[in-house]
Short mmCIF file of C-alpha atoms in Angstrom, two decimals:
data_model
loop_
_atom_site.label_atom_id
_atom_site.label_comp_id
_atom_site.label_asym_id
_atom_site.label_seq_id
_atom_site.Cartn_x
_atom_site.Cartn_y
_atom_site.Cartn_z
CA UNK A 1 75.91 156.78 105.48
CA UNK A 2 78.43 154.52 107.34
CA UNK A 3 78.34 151.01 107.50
CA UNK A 4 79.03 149.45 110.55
CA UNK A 5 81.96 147.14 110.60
CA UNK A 6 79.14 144.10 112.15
CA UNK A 7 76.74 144.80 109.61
CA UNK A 8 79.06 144.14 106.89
CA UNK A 9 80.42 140.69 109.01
CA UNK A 10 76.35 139.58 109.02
CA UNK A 11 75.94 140.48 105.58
CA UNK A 12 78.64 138.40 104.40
CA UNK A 13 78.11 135.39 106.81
CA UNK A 14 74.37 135.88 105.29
CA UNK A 15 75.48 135.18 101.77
CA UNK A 16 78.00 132.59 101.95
CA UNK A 17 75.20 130.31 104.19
CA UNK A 18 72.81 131.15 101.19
CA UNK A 19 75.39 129.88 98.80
CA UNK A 20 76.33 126.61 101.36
CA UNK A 21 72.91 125.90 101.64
CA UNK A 22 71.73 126.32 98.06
CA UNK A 23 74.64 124.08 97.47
CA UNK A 24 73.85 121.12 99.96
CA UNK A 25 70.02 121.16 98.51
CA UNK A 26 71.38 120.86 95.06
CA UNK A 27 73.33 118.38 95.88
CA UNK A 28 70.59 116.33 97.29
CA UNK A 29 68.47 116.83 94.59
CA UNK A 30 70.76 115.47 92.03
CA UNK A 31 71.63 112.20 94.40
CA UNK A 32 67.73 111.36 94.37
CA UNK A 33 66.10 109.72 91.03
CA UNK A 34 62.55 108.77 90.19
CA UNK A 35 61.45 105.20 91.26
CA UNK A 36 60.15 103.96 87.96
CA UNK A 37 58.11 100.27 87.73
CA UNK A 38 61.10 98.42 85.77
CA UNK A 39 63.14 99.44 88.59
CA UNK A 40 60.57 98.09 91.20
CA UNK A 41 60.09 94.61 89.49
CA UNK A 42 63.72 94.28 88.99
CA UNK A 43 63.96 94.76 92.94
CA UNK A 44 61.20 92.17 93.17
CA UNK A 45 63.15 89.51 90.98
CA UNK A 46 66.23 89.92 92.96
CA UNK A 47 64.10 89.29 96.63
CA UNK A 48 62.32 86.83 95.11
CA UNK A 49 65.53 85.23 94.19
CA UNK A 50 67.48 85.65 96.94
CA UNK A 51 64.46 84.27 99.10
CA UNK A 52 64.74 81.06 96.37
CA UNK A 53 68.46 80.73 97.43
CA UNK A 54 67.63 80.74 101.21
CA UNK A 55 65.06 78.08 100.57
CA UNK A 56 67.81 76.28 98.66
CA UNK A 57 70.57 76.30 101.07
CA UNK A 58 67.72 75.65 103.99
CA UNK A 59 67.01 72.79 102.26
CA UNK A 60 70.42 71.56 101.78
CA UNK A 61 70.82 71.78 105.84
CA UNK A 62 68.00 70.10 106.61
CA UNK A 63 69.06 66.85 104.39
CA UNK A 64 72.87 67.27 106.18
CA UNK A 65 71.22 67.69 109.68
CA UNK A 66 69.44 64.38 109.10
CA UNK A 67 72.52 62.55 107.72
CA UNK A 68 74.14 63.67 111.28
CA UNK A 69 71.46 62.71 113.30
CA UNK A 70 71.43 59.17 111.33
CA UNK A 71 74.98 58.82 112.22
CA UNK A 72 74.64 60.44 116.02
CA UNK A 73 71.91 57.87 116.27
CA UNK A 74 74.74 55.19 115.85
CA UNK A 75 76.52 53.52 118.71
CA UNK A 76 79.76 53.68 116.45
CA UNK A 77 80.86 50.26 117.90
CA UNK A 78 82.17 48.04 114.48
CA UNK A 79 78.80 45.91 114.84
CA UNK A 80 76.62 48.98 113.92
CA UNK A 81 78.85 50.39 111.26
CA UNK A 82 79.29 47.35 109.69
CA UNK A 83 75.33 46.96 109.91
CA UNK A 84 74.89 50.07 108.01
CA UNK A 85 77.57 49.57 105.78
CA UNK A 86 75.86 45.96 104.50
CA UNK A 87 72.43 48.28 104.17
CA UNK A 88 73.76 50.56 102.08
CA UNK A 89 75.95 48.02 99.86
CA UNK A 90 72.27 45.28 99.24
CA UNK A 91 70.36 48.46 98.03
CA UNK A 92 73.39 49.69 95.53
CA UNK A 93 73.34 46.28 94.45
CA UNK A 94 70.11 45.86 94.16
CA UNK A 95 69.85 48.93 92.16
CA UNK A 96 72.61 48.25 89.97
CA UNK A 97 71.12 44.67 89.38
CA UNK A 98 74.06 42.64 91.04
CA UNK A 99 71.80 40.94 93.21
CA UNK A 100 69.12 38.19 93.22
CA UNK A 101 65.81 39.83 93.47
CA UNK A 102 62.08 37.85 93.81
CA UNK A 103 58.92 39.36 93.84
CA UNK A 104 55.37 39.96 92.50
CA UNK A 105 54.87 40.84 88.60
CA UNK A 106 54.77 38.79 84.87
CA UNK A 107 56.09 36.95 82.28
CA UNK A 108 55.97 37.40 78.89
CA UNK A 109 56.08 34.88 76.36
CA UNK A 110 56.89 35.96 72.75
CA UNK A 111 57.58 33.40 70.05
CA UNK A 112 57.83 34.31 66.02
CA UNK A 113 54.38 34.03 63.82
CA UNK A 114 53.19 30.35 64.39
CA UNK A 115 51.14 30.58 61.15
CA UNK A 116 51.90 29.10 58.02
CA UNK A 117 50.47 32.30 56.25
CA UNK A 118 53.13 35.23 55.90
CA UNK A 119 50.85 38.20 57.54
CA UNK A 120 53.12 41.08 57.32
CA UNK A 121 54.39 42.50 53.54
CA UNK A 122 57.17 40.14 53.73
CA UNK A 123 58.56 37.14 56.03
CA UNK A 124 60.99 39.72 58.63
CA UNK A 125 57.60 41.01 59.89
CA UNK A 126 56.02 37.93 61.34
CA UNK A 127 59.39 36.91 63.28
CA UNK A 128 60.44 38.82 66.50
CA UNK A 129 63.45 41.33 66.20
CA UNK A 130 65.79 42.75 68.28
CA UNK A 131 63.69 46.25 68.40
CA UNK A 132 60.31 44.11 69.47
CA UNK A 133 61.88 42.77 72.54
CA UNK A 134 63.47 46.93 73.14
CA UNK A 135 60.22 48.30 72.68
CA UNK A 136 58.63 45.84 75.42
CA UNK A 137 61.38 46.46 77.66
CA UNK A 138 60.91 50.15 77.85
CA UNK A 139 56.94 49.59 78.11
CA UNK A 140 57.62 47.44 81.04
CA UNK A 141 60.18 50.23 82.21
CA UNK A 142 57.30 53.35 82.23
CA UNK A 143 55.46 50.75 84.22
CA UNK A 144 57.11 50.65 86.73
CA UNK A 145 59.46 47.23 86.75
CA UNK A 146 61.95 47.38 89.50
CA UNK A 147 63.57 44.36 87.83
CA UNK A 148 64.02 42.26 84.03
CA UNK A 149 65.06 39.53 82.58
CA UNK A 150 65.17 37.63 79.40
CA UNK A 151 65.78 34.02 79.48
CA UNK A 152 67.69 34.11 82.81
CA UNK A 153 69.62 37.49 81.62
CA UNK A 154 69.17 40.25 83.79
CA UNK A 155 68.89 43.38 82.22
CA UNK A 156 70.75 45.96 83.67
CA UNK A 157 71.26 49.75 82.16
CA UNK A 158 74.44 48.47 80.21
CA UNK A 159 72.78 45.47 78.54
CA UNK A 160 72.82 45.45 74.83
CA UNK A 161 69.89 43.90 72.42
CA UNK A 162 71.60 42.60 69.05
CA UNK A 163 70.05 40.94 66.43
CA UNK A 164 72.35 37.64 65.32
CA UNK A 165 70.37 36.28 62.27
CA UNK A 166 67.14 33.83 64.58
CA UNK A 167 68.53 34.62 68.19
CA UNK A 168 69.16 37.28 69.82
CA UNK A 169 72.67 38.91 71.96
CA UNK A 170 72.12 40.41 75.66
CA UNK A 171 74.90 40.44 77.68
CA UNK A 172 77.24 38.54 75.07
CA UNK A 173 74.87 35.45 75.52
CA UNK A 174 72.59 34.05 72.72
CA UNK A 175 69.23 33.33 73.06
CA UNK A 176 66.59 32.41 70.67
CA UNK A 177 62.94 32.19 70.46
CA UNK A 178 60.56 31.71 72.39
CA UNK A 179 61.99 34.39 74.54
CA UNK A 180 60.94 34.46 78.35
CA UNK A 181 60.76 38.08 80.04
CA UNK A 182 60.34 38.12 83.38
CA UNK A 183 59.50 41.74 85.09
CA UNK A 184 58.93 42.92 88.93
CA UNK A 185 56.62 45.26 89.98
CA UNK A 186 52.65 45.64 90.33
CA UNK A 187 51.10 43.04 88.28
CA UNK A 188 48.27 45.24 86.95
CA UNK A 189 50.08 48.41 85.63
CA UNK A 190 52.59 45.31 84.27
CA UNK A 191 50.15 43.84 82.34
CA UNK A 192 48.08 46.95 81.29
CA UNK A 193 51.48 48.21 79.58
CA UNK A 194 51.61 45.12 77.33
CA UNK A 195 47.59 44.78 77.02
CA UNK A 196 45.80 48.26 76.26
CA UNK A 197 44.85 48.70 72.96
CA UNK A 198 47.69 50.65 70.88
CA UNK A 199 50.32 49.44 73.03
CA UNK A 200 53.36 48.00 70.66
CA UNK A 201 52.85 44.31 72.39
CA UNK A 202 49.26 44.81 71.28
CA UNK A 203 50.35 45.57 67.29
CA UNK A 204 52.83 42.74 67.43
CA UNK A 205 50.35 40.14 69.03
CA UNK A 206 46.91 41.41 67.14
CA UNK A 207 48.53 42.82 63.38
CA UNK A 208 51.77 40.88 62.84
CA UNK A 209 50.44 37.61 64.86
CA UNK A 210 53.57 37.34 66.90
CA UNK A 211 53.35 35.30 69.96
CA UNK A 212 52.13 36.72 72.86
CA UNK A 213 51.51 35.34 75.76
CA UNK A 214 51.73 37.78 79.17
CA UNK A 215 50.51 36.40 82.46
CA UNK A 216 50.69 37.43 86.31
CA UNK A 217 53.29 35.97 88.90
CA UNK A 218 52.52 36.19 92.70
CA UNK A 219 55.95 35.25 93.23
CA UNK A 220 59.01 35.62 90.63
CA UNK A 221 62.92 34.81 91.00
CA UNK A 222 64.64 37.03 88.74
CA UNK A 223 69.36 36.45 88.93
CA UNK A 224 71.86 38.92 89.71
CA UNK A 225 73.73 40.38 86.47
CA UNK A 226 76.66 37.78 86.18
CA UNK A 227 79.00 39.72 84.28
CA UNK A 228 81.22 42.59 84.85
CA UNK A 229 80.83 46.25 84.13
CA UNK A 230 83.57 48.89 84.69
CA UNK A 231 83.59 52.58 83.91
CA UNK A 232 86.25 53.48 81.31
CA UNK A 233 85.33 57.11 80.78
CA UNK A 234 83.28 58.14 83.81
CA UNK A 235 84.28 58.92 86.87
CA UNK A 236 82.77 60.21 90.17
CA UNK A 237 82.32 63.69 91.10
CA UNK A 238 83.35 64.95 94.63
CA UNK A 239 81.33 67.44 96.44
CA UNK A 240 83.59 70.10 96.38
CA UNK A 241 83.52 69.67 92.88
CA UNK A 242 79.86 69.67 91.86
CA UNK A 243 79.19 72.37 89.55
#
């Protein structure tokens, strides 16, 4: 029986599409894997972290689209730059404690042990120390004092508390007992930071019989920092250089 010369044509066009096609599904089939839960959560994390970087860099536009608007809000004649300028340079100030500040808040009146009686195991315990007068300070801090000072000495983030024998150094000046801190800020939480029971002020005052005397100011004048601080070792950052 003879085979047509087509026949043989179909046949073989037949069997190579079998093999192409058999081909192009195994090929598909290998370039598909399994979705397995690690894989999902991992694709979670990174949405949910590229979503946090959006937020990020929305929020970063918002604050420099308000810094623009402050300045398109500006006539930019000298007067109002110079206005702005004088803002900005009171609040650093301010901050830094190079300025004269007054406001609502206490003083705090602490003296050595007026007793004759040595309370504490030996005489160092009923006189005030340097650490005392830190440990009031950073009460006063938590509380919320915008401003300090200690017999006329502001204290400023650089100010230094040495003991020298009965006085005490702040800002290379000497002061002894009694010592006078003045602090601005709300009078209650002030005063509740020196007065709750378990407080240090309260051990000093009510175990060791230091001198204690706290008391609310409508009105206080606390002096710029008079000396001068420089940076020997720090320097600012640029923002193109932020890390």
């Amino acid at each position: 029986m003879k085979i047509s010369r087509g026949k043989i044509l179909i046949l073989i066009l037949s069997i190579g599409s079998g093999i192409l096609i058999s081909t192009m599904i195994k090929s598909n089939l290998e370039s598909y894997r399994p979705v397995t839960l690690s894989h999902i959560k991992s694709t979670e994390k990174e949405i949910e972290e590229s979503i946090k970087e959006l937020n990020d860099l929305e929020k970063i536009i918002d604050s420099k689209e308000k810094e623009l608007q402050s300045l398109a809000e500006l006539s930019y004649n000298d007067e109002d730059i110079v206005e702005k300028l004088n803002m900005n340079l009171v609040s650093n100030k301010s901050v830094s404690g190079h300025l004269d500040l007054e406001g609502p808040g206490i003083t705090i009146k602490m003296y050595d042990n007026p007793e004759d009686e040595v309370i504490g195991e030996d005489v160092n315990q009923d006189v005030i120390h340097d650490v005392d007068v830190l440990n009031i300070l950073n009460d006063l801090r938590v509380a919320g004092a915008e401003a300090i000072s200690i017999n006329g000495e502001r204290v400023i983030s650089s100010s230094e508390l040495k003991c020298r024998g009965p006085v005490i150094g702040i800002n290379g000046v000497s002061i002894g007992t009694p010592f006078i801190i003045s602090a601005i800020g709300d009078p209650k939480l002030l005063m509740a930071s020196v007065n709750a029971p378990g407080t240090y002020a309260h051990v000093l005052k009510d175990v060791y019989g230091i001198g204690f005397e706290p008391e609310e100011k409508d009105n206080l004048y606390i002096p710029a920092y008079s000396g001068n601080f420089e940076f020997k070792y720090a320097k600012p950052v640029r923002e193109d250089e932020k890390r």
